Coordinates of N, CA, C and O in Angstrom, one line a residue:
X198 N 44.7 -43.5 -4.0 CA 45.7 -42.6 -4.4 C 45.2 -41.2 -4.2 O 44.2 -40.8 -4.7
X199 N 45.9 -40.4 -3.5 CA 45.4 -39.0 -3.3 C 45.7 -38.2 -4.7 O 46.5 -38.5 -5.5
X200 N 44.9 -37.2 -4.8 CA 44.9 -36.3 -5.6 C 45.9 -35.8 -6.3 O 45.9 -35.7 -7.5
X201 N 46.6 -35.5 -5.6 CA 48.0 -34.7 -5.9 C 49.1 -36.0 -7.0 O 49.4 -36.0 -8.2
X202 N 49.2 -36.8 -6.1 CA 49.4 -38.0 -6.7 C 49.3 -38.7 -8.2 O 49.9 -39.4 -9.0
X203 N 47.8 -38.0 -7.8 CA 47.0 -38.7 -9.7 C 47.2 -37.3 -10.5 O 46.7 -37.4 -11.6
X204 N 47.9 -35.8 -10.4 CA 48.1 -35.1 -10.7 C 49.6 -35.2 -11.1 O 49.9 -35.3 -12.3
X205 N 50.6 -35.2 -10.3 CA 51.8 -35.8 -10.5 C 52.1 -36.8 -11.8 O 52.8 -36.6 -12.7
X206 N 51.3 -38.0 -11.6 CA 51.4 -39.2 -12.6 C 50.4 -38.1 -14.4 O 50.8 -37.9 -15.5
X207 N 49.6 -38.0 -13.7 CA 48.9 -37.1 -15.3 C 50.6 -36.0 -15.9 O 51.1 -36.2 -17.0
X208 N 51.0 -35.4 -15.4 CA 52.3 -34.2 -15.6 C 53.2 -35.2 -16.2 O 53.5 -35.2 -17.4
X209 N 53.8 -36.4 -15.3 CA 54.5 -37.4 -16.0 C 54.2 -37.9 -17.3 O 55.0 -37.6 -18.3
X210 N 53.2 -38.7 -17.4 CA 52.4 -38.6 -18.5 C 52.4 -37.8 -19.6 O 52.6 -38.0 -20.8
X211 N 52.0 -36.7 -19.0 CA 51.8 -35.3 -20.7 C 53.5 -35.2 -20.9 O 54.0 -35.2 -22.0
X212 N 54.4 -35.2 -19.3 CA 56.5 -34.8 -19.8 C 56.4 -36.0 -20.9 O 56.9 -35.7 -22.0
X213 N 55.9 -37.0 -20.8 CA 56.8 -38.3 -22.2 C 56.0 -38.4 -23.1 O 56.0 -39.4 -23.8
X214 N 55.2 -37.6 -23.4 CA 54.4 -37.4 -24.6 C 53.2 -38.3 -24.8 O 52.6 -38.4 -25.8
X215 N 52.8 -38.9 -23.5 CA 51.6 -39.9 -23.6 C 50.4 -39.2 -23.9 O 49.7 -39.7 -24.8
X216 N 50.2 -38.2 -23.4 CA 49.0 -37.3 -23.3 C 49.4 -35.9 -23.9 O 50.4 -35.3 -23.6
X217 N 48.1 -35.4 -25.3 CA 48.5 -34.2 -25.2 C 48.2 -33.0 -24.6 O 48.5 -33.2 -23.4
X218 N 47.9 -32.1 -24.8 CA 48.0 -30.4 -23.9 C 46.6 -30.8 -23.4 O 46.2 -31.0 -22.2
X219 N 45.6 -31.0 -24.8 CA 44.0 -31.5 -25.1 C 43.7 -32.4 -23.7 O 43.2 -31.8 -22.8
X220 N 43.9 -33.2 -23.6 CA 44.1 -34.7 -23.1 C 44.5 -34.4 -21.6 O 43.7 -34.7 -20.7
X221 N 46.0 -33.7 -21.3 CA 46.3 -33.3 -20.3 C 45.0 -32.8 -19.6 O 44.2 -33.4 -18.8
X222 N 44.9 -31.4 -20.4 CA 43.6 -30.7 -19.6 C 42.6 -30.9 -19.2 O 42.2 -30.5 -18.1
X223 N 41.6 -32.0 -20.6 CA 40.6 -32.6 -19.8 C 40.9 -33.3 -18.5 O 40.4 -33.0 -17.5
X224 N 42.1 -34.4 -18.6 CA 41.9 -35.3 -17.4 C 41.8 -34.8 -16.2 O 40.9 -35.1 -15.4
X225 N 43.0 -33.3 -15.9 CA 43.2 -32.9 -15.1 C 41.6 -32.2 -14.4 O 41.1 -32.2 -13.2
X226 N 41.1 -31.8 -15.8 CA 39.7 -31.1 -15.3 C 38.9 -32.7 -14.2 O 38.6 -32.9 -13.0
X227 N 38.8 -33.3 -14.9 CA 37.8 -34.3 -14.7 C 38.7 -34.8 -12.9 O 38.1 -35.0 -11.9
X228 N 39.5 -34.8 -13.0 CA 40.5 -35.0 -11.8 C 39.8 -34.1 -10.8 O 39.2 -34.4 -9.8
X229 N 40.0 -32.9 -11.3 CA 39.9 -32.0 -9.8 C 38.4 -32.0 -9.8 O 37.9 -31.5 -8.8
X230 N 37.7 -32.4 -10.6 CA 36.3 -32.8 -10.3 C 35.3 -33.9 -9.6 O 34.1 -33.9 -9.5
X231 N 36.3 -34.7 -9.1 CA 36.5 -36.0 -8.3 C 36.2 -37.1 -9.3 O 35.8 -38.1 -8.7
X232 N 36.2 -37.2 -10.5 CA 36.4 -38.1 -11.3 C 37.6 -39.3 -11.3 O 37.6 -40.4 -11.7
X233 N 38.5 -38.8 -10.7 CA 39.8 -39.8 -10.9 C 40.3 -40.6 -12.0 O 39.5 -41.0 -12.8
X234 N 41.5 -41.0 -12.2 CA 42.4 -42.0 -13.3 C 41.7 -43.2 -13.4 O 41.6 -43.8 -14.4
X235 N 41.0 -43.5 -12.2 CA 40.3 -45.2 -12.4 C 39.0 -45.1 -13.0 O 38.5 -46.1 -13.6
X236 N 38.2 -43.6 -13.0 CA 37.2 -43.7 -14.2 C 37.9 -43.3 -15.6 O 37.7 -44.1 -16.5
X237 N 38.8 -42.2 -16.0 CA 39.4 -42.2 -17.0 C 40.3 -43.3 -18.0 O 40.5 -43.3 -19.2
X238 N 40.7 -44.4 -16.8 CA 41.0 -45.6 -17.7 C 40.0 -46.7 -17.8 O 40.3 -47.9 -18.1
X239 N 38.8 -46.4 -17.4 CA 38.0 -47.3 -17.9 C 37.2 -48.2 -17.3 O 36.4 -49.1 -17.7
X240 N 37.9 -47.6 -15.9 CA 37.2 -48.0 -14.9 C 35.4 -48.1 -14.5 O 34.5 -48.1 -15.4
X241 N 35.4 -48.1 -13.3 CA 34.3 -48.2 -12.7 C 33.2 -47.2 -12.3 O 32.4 -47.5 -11.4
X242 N 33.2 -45.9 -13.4 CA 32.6 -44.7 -12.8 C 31.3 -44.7 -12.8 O 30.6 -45.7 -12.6
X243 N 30.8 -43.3 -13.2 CA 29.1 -43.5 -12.8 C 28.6 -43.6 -14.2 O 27.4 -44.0 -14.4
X244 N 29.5 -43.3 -15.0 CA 28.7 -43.8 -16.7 C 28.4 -45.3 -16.6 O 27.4 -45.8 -17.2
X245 N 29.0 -46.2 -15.8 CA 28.9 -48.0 -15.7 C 28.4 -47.6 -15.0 O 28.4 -46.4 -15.3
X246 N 27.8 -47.7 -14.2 CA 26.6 -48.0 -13.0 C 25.4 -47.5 -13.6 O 24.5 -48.3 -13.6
X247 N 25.3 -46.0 -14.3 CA 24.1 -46.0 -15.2 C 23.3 -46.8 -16.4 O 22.2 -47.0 -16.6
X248 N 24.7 -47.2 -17.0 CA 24.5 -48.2 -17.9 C 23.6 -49.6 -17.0 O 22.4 -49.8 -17.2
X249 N 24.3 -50.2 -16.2 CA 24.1 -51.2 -15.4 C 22.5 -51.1 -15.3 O 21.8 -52.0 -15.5
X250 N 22.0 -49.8 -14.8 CA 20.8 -49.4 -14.1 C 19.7 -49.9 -15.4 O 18.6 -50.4 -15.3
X251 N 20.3 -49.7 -16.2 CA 18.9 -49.5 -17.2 C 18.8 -51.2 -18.1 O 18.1 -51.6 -19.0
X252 N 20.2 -52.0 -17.5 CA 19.7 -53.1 -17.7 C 18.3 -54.0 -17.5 O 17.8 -54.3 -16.4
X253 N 17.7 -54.3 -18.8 CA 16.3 -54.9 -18.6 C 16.5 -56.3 -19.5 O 17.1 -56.4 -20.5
X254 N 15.9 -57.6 -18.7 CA 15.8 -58.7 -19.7 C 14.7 -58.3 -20.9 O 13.6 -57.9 -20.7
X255 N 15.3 -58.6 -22.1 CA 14.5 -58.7 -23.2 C 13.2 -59.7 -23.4 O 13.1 -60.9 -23.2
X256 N 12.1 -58.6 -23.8 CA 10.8 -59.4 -24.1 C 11.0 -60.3 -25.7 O 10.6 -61.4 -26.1
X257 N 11.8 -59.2 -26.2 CA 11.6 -60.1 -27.8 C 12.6 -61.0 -28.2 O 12.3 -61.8 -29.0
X258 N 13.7 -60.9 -27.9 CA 14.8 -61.5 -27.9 C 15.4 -62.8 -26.8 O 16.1 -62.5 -25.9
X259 N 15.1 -63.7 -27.0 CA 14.9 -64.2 -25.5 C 14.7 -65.8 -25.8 O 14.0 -66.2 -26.7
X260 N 15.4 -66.4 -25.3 CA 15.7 -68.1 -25.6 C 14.6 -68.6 -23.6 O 13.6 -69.3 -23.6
X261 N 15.1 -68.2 -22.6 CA 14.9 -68.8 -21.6 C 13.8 -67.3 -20.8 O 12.6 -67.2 -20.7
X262 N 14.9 -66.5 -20.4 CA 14.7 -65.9 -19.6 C 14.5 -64.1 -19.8 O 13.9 -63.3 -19.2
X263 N 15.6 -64.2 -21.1 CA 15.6 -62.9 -21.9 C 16.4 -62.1 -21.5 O 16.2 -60.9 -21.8
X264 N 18.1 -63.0 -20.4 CA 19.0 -62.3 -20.1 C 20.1 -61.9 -20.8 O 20.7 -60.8 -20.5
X265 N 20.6 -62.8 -21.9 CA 21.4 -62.1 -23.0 C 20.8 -61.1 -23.9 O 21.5 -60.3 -24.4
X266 N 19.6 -61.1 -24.1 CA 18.8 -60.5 -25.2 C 19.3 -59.4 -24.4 O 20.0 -58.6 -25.0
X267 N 19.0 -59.1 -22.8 CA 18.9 -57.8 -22.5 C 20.1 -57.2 -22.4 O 20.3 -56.0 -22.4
X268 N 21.1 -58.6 -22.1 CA 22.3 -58.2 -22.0 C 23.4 -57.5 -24.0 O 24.5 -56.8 -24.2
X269 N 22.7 -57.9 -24.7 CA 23.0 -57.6 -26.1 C 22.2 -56.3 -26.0 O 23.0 -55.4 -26.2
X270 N 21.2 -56.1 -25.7 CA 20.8 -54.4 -26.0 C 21.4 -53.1 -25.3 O 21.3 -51.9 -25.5
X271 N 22.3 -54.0 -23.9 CA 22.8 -52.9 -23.2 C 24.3 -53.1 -23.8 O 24.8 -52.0 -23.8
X272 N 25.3 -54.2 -24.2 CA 26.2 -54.0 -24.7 C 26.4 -53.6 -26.1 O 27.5 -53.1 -26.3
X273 N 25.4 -53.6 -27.2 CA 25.5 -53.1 -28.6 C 26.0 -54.5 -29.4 O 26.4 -54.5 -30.5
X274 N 25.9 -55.7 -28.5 CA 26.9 -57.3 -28.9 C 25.8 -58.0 -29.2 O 24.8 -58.2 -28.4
X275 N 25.8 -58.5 -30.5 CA 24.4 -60.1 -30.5 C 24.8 -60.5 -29.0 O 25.6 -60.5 -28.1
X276 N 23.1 -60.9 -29.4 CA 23.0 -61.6 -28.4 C 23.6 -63.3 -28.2 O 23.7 -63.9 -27.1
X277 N 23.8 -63.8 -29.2 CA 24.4 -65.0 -29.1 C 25.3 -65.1 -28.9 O 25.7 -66.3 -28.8
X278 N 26.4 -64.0 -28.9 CA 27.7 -63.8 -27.9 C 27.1 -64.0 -26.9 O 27.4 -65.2 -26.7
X279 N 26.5 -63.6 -25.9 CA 26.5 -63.9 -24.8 C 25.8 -64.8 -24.4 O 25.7 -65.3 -23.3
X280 N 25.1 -65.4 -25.8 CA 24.4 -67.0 -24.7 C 26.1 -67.9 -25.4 O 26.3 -69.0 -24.8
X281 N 26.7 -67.7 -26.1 CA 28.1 -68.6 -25.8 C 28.4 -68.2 -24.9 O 28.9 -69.1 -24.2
X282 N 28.6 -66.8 -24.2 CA 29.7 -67.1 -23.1 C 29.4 -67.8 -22.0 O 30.1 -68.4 -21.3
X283 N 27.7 -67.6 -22.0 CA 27.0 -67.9 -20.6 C 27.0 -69.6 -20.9 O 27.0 -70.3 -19.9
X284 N 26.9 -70.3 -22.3 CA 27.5 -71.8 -22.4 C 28.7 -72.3 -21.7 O 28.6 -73.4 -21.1
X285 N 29.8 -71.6 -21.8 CA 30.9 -71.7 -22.1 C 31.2 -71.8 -20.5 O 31.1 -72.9 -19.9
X286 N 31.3 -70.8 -20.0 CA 30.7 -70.7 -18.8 C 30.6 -71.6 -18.0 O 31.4 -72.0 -17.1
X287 N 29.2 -72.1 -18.3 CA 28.7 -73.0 -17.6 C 29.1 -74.7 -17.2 O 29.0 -75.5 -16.3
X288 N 29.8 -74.6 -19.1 CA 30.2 -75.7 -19.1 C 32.0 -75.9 -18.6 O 32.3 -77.1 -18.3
X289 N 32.9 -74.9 -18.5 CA 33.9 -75.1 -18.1 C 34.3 -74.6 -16.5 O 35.2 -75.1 -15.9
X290 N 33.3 -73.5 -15.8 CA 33.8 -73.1 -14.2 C 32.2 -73.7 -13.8 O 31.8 -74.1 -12.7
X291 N 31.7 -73.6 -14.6 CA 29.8 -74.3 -13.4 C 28.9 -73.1 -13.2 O 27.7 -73.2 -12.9
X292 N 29.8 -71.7 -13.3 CA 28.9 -70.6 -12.7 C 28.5 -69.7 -13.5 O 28.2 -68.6 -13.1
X293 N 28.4 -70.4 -15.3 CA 27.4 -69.5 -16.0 C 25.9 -69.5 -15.5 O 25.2 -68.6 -15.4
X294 N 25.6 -70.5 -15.4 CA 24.2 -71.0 -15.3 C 23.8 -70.4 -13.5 O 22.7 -70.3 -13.0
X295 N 24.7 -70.2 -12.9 CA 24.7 -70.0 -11.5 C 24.4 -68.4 -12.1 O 23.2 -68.2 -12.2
X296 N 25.2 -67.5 -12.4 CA 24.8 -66.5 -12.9 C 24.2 -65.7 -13.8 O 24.2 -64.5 -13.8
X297 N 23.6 -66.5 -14.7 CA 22.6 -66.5 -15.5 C 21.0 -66.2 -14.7 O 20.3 -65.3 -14.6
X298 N 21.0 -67.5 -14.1 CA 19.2 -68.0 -12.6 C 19.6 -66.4 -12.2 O 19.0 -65.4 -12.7
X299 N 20.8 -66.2 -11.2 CA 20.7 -64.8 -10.5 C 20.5 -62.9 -11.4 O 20.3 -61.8 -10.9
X300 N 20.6 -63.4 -12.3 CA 20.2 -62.2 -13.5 C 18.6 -62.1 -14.2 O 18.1 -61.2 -14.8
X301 N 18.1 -63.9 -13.6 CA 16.9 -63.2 -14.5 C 16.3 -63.4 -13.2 O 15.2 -63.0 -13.0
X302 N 16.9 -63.9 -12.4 CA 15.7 -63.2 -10.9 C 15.4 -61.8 -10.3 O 14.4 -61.2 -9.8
X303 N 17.1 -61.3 -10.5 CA 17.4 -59.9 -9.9 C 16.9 -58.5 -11.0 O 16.5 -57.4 -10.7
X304 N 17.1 -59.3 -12.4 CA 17.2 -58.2 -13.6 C 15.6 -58.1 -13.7 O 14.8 -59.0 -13.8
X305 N 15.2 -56.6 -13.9 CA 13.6 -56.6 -13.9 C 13.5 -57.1 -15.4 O 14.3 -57.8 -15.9
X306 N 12.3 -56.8 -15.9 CA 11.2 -57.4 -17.4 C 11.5 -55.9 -18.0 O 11.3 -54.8 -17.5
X307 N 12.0 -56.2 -19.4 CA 12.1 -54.4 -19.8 C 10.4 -54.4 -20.3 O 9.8 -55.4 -20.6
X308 N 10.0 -53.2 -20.2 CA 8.2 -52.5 -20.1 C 8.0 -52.7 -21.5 O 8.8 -52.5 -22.5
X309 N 6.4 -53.4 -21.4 CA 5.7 -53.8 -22.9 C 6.1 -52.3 -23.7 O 6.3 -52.5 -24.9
X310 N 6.1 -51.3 -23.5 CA 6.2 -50.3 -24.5 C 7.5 -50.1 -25.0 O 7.6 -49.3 -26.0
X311 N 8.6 -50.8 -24.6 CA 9.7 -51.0 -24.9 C 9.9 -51.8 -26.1 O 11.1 -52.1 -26.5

């Protein structure tokens, strides 16, 4: 979507009262800053890729491999939410456990001073 476009739809937006003056302004700022509507709704920007970056398997938390542990310290979620989903998963499409092996291969060891 070009710029103008995601400017257009933001104006629409603030005319039906979705957004206010506040709200307008930032987006717009963050807009003409090459931010775009798809990091403002939640999307995919560079705050998620940072996050992503500093993903580490857990040394203390850790049933197999220490990939929910690590995955619970980077989402703020127990960790046993995510060894159910990665159950759940596994047990109803096959490719928790397929994605689970590829996270504690790919995902580094968070550092003993950690």
């Amino acid at each position: 979507m070009l710029v103008s476009e995601e400017i257009k739809r933001l104006h629409e937006l603030h005319q039906a009262g979705a957004l206010t003056d506040a709200e307008f302004a930032q987006a717009k700022a963050k807009l003409l800053n090459g931010v775009g509507l798809g990091s403002l709704a939640g999307g995919a920007g560079p705050d998620l890729v940072q996050r992503f970056s500093r993903l580490r398997r857990a040394r203390g938390d850790r049933w197999l491999g220490g990939v929910c542990g690590g995955l619970g310290q980077l989402s703020g979620t127990a960790s046993w939410m995510w060894r159910l989903a990665f159950a759940l998963f596994s047990l109803s499409f096959g490719l928790g456990l397929v994605i689970y092996i590829l996270l504690w291969i790919f995902v580094p060891e968070e550092e003993i001073g950690n």
